PDB file of C-alpha atoms in Angstrom:
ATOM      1  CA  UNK C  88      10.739   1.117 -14.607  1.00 63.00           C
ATOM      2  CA  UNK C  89       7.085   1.577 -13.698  1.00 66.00           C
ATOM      3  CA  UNK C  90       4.901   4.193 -12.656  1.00 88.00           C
ATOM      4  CA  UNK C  91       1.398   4.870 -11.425  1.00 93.00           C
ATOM      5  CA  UNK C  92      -0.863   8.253 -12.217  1.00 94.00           C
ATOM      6  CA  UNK C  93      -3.813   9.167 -10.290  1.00 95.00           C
ATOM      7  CA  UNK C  94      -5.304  11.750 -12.121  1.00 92.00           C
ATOM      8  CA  UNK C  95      -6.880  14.143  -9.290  1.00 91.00           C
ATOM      9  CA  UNK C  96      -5.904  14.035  -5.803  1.00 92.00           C
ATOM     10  CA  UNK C  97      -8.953  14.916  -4.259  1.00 95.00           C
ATOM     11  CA  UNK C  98     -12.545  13.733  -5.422  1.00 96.00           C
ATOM     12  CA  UNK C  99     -16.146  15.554  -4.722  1.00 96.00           C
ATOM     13  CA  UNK C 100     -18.755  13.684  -5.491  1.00 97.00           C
ATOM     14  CA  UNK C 101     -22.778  13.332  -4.365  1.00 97.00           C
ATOM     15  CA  UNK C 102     -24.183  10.887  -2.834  1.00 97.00           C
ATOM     16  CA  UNK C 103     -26.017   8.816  -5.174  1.00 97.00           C
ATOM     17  CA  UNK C 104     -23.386   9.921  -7.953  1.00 97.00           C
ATOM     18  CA  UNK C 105     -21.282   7.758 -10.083  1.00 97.00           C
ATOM     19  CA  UNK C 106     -17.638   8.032  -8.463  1.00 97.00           C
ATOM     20  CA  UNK C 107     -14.661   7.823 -11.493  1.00 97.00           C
ATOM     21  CA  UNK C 108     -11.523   7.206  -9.912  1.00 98.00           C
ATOM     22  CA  UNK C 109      -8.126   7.313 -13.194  1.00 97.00           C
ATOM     23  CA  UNK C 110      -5.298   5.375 -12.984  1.00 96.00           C
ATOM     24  CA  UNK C 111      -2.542   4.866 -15.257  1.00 95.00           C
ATOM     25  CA  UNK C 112       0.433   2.834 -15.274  1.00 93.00           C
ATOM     26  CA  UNK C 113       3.123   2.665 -17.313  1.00 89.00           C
ATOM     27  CA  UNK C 114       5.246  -0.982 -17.827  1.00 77.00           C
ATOM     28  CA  UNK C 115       7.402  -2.689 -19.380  1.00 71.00           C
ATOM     29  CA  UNK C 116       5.400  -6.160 -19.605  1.00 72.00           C
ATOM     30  CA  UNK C 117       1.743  -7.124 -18.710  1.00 73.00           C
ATOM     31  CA  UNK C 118       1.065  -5.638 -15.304  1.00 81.00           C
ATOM     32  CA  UNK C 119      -0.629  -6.802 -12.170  1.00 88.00           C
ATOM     33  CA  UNK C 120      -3.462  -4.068 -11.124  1.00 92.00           C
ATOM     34  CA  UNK C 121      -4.679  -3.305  -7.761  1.00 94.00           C
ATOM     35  CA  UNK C 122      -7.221  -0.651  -5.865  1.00 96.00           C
ATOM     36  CA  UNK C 123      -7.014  -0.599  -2.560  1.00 96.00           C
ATOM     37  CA  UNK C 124      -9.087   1.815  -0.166  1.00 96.00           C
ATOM     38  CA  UNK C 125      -7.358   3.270   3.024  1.00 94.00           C
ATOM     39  CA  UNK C 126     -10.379   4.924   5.747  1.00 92.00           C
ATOM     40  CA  UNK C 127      -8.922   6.822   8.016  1.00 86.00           C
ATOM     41  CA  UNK C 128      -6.162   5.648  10.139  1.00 80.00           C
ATOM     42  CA  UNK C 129      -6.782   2.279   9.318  1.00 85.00           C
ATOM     43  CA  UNK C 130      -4.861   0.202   6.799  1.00 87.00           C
ATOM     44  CA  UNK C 131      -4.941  -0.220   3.445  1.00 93.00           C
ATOM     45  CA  UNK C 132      -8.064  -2.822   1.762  1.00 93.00           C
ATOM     46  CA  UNK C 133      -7.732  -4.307  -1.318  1.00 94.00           C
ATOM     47  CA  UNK C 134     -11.376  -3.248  -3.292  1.00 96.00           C
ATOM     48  CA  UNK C 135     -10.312  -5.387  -6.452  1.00 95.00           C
ATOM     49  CA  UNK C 136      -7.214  -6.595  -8.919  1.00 92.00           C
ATOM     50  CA  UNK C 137      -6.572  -7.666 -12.539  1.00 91.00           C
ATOM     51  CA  UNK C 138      -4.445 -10.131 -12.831  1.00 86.00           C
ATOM     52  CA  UNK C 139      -5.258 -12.012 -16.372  1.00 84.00           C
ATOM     53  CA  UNK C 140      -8.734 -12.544 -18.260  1.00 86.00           C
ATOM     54  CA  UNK C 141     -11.670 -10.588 -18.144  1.00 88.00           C
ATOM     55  CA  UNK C 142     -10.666  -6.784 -18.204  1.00 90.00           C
ATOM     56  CA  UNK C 143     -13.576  -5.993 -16.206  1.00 95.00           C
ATOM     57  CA  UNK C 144     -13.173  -6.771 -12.599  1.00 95.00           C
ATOM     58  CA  UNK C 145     -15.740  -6.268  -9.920  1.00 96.00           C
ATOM     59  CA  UNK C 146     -14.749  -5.825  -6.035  1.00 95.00           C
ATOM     60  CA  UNK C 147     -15.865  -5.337  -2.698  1.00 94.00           C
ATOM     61  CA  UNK C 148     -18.369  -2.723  -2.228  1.00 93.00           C
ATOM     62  CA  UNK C 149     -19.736  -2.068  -5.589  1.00 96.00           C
ATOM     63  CA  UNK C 150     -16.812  -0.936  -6.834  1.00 97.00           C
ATOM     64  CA  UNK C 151     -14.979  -2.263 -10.555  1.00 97.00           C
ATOM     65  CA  UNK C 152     -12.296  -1.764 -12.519  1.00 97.00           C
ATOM     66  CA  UNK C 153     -11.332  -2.101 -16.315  1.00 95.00           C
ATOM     67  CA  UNK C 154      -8.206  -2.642 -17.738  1.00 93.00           C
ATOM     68  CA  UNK C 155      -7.247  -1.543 -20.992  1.00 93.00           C
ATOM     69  CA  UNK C 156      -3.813  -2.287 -21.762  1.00 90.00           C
ATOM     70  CA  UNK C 157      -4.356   0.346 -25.311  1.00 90.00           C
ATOM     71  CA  UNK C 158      -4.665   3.151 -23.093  1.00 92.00           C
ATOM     72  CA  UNK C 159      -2.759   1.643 -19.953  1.00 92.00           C
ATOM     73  CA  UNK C 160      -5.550   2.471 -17.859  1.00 95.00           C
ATOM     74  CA  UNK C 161      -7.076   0.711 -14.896  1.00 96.00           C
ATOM     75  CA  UNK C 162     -10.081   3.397 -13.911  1.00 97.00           C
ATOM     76  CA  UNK C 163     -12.022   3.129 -10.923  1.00 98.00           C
ATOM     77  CA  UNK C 164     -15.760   3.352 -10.986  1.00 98.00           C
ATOM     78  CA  UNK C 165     -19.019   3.094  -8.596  1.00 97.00           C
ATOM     79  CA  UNK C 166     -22.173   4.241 -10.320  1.00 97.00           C
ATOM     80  CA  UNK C 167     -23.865   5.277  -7.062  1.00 97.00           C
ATOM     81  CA  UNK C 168     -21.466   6.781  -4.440  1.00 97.00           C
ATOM     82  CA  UNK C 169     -22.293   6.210  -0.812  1.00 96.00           C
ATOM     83  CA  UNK C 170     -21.423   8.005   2.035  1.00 96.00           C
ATOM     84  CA  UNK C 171     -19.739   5.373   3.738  1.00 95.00           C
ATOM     85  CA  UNK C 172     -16.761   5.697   0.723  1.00 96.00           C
ATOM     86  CA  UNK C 173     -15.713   8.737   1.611  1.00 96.00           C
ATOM     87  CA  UNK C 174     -11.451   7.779   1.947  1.00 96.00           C
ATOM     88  CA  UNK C 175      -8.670   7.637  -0.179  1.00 96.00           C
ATOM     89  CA  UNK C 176      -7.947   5.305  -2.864  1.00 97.00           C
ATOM     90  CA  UNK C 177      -4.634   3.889  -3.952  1.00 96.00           C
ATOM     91  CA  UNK C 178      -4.180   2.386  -7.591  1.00 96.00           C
ATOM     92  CA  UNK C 179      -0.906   0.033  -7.413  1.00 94.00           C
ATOM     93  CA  UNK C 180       0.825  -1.589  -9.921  1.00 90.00           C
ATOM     94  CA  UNK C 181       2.578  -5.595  -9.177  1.00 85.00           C
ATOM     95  CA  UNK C 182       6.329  -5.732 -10.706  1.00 72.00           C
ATOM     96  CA  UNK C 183       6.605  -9.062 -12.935  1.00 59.00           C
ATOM     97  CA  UNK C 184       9.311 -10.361 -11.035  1.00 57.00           C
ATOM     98  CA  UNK C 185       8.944  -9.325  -7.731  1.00 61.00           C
ATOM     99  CA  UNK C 186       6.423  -8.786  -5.187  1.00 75.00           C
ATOM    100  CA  UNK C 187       6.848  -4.760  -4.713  1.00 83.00           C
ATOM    101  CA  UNK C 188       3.963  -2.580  -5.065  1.00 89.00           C
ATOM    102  CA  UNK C 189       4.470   1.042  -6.875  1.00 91.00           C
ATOM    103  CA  UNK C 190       1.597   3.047  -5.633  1.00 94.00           C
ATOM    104  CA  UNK C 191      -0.132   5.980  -7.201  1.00 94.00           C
ATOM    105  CA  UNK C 192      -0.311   9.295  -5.400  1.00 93.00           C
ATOM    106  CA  UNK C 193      -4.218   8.372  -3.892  1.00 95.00           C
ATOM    107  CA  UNK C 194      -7.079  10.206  -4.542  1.00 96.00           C
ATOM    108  CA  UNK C 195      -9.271  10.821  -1.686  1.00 95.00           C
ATOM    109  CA  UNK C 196     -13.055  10.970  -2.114  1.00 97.00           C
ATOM    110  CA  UNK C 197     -15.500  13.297   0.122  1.00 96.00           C
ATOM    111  CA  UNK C 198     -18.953  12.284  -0.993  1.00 97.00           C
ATOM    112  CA  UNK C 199     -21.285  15.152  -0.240  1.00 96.00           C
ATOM    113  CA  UNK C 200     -25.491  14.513   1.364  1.00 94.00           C
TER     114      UNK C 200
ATOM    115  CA  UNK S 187      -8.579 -14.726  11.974  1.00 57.00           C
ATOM    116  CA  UNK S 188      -6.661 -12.127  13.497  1.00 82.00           C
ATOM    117  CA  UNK S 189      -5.388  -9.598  10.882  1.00 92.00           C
ATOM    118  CA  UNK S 190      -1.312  -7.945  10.737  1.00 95.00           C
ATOM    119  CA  UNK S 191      -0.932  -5.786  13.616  1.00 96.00           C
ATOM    120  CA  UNK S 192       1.426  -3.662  14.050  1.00 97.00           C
ATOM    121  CA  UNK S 193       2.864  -1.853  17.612  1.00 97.00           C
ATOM    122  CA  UNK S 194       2.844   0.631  19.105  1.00 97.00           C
ATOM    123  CA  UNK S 195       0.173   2.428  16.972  1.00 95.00           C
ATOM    124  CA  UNK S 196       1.783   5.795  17.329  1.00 96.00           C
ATOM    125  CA  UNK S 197       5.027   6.619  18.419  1.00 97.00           C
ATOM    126  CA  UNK S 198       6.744  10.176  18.958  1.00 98.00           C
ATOM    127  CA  UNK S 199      10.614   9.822  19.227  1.00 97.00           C
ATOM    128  CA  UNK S 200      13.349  13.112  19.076  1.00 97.00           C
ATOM    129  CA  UNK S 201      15.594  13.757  16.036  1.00 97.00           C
ATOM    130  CA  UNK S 202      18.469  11.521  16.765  1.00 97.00           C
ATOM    131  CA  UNK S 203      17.112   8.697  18.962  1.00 98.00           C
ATOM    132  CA  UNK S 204      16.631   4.742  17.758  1.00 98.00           C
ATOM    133  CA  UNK S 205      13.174   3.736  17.234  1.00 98.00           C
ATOM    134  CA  UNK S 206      12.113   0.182  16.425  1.00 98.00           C
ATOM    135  CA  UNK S 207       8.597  -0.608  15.324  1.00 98.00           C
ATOM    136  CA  UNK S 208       6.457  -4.113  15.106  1.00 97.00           C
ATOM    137  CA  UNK S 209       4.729  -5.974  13.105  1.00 97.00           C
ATOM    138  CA  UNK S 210       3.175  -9.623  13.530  1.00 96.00           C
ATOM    139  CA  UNK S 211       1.658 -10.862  10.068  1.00 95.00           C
ATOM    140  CA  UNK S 212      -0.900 -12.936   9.410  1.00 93.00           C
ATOM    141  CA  UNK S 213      -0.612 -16.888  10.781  1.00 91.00           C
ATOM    142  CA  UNK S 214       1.049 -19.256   8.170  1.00 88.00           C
ATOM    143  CA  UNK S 215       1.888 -16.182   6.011  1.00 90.00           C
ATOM    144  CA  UNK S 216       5.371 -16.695   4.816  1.00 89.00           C
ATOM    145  CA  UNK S 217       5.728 -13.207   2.692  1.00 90.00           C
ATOM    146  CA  UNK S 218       6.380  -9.892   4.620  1.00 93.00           C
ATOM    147  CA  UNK S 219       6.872  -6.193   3.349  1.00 94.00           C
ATOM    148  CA  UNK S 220       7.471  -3.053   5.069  1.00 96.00           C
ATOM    149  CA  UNK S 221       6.309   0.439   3.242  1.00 96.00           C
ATOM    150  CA  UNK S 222       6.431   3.893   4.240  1.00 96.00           C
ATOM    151  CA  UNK S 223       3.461   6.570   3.342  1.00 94.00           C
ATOM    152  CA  UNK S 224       4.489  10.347   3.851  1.00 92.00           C
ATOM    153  CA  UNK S 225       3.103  13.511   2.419  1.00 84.00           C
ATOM    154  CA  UNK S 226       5.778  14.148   0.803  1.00 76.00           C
ATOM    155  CA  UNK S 227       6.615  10.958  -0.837  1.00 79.00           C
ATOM    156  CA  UNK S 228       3.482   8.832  -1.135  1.00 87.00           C
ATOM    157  CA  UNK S 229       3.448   5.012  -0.393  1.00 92.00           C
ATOM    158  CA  UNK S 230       6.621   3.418  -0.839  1.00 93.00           C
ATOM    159  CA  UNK S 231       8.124   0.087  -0.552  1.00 93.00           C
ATOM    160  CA  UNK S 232      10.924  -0.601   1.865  1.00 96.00           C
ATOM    161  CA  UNK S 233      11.611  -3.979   2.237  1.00 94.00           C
ATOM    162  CA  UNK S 234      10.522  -7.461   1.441  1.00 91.00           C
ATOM    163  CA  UNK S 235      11.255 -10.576   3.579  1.00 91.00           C
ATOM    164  CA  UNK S 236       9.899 -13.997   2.313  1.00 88.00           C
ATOM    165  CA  UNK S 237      10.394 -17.361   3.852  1.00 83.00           C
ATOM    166  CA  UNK S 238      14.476 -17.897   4.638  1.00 82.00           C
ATOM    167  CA  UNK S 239      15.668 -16.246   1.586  1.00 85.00           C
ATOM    168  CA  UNK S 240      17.544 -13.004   1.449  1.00 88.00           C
ATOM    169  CA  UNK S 241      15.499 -10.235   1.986  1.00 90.00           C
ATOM    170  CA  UNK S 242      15.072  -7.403  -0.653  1.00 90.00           C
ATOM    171  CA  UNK S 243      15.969  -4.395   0.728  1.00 92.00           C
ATOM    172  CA  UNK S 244      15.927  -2.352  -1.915  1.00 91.00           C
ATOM    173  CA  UNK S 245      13.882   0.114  -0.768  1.00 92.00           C
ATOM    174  CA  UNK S 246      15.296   1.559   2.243  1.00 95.00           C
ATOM    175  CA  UNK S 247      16.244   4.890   1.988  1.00 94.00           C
ATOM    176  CA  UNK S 248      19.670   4.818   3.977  1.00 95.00           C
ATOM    177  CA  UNK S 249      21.583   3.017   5.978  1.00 96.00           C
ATOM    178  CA  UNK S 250      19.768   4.135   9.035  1.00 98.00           C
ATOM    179  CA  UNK S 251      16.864   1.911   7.833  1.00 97.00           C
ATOM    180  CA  UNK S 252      17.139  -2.209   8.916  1.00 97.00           C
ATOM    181  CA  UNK S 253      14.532  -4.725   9.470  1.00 96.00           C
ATOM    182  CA  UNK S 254      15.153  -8.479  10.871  1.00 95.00           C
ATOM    183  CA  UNK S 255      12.431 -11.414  11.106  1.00 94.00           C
ATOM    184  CA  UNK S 256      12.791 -13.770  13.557  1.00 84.00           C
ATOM    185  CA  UNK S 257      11.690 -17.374  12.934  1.00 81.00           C
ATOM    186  CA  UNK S 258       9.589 -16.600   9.770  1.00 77.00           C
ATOM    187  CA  UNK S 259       7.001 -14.574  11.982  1.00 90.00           C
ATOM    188  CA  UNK S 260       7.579 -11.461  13.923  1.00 95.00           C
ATOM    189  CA  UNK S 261       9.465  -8.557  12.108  1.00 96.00           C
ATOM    190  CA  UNK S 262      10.938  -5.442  13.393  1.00 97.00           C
ATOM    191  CA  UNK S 263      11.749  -2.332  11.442  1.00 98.00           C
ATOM    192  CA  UNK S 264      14.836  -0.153  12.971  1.00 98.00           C
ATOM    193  CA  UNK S 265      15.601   3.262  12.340  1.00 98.00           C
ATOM    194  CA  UNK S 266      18.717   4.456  13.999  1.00 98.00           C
ATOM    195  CA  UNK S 267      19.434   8.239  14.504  1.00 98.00           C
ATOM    196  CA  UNK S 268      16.014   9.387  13.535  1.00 98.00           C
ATOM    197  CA  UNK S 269      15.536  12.212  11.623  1.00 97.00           C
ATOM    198  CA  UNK S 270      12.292  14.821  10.902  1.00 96.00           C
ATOM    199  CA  UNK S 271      12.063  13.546   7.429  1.00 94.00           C
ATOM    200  CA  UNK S 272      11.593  10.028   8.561  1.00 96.00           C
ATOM    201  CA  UNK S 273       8.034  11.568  10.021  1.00 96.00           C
ATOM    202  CA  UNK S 274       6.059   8.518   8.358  1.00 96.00           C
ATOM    203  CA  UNK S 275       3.234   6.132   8.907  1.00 95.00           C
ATOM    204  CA  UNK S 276       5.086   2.850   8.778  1.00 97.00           C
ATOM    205  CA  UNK S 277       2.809   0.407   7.395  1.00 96.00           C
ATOM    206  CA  UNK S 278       3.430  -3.631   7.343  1.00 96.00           C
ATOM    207  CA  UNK S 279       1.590  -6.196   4.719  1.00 94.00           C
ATOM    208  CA  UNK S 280       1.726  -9.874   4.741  1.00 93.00           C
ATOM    209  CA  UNK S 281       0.832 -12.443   1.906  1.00 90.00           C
ATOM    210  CA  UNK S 282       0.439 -16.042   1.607  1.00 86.00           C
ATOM    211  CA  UNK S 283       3.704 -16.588  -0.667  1.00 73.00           C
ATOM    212  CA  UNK S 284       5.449 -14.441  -3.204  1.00 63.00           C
ATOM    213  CA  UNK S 285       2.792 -15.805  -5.761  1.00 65.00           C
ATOM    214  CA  UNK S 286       2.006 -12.361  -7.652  1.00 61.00           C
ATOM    215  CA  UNK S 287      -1.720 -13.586  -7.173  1.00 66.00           C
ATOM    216  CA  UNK S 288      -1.941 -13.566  -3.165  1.00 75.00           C
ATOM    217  CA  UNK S 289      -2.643 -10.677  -1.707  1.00 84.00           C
ATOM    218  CA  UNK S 290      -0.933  -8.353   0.654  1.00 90.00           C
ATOM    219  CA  UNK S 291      -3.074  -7.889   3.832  1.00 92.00           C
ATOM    220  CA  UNK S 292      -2.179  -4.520   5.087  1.00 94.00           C
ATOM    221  CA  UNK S 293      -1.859  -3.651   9.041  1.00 95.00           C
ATOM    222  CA  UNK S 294      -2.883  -0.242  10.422  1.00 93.00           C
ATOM    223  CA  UNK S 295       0.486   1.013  10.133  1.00 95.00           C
ATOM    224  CA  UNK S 296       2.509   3.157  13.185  1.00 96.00           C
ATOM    225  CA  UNK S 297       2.474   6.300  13.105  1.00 96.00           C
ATOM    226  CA  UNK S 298       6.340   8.265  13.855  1.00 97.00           C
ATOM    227  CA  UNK S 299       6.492  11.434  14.410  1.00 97.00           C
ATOM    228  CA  UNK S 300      10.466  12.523  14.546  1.00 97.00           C
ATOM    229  CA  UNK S 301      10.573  15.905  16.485  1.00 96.00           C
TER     230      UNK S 301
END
């Protein structure tokens, strides 16, 4: 079985800040990792994903991602937040042999002027 | 191109009734999935349709829940005999194949509301 953790359900951050989004997964074998970003009622947007290679992933919007399978981590990071990513963020986890996605709980971000 | 869309946007049904919702996925996309996001249960998969093979439907929560795709394209999501915890936004994803690497492009998702 597999699980996602998104540490914090709400965010407050400045603008200008760094934004730290934490996701952790647990599973069985080597994982697929995804962020997505949902604005309000709109869908959800893929930011970035780790699939295999580099650990340290950049996506859309300035946003990246690192995996480190020793902690089982995929954090979320921006170093200057903008108000324009004020939403909520899903971390997701891709089942080996499957295509289901197992979602974290989302953290939604209100970036403060 | 166009994106998945998904109909009607918002839909407001009584406890009890049938409700079926749409979704048209992305051109030449052969890979469809169906997940529900509530308060009280997050975002969760439903089903999972891909080319003419069985779909996996291991995610619907009873037997109230069905979902048929006509021709590859169109799919529609039942729920018979609605009830307030079904009270969801329904939201529909397409990919290109079931390659783990393609991505699922997410529609806007409908919106029930089970009174």
């Amino acid at each position: 079985a597999q699980s996602v953790t998104q540490l914090g359900s709400h965010v407050s951050v400045s603008e200008g800040a760094l934004v730290l989004l934490r996701c952790n997964y647990s599973s069985s074998v080597p994982p697929y990792l995804f962020w997505y970003v949902q604005y309000p009622n709109q869908g959800l947007q893929l930011l970035l994903k780790y699939t295999t290679g580099a650990t340290l992933v950049k996506g859309i919007n300035g946003f990246e991602a690192e995996f480190k399978k020793s902690e089982t981590s995929f954090h979320l990071t921006k170093p200057s937040a903008h108000m324009s990513d004020a939403a909520e963020y899903f971390c997701a986890v891709l089942k080996a042999a499957g295509n289901k996605l197992t979602f974290g709980g989302g953290t939604r971000v209100l970036v403060k002027p | 191109g166009a994106g998945v869309s998904q109909s009607p946007s918002n839909k407001v049904t009584e406890k009890g009734k049938d409700v079926e919702l749409r979704c048209d996925p992305i051109s030449g996309h052969t890979a469809l999935y169906w997940y529900r996001q509530s308060l009280g249960q997050g975002l969760e998969f439903l089903i999972y349709f891909q080319g003419n093979s069985a779909p996996d439907k291991s995610g619907l929560p009873s037997d109230r829940f069905s979902a048929e795709r006509t021709g590859g394209s169109v799919s529609t999501l039942t729920i018979q005999r609605t009830q307030q915890e079904d009270s969801a936004v329904y939201l529909c994803a397409s990919s290109l194949d079931r390659g783990r690497e393609n991505e699922q492009f997410f529609g806007p998702g409908t919106r029930l509301t089970v009174l």
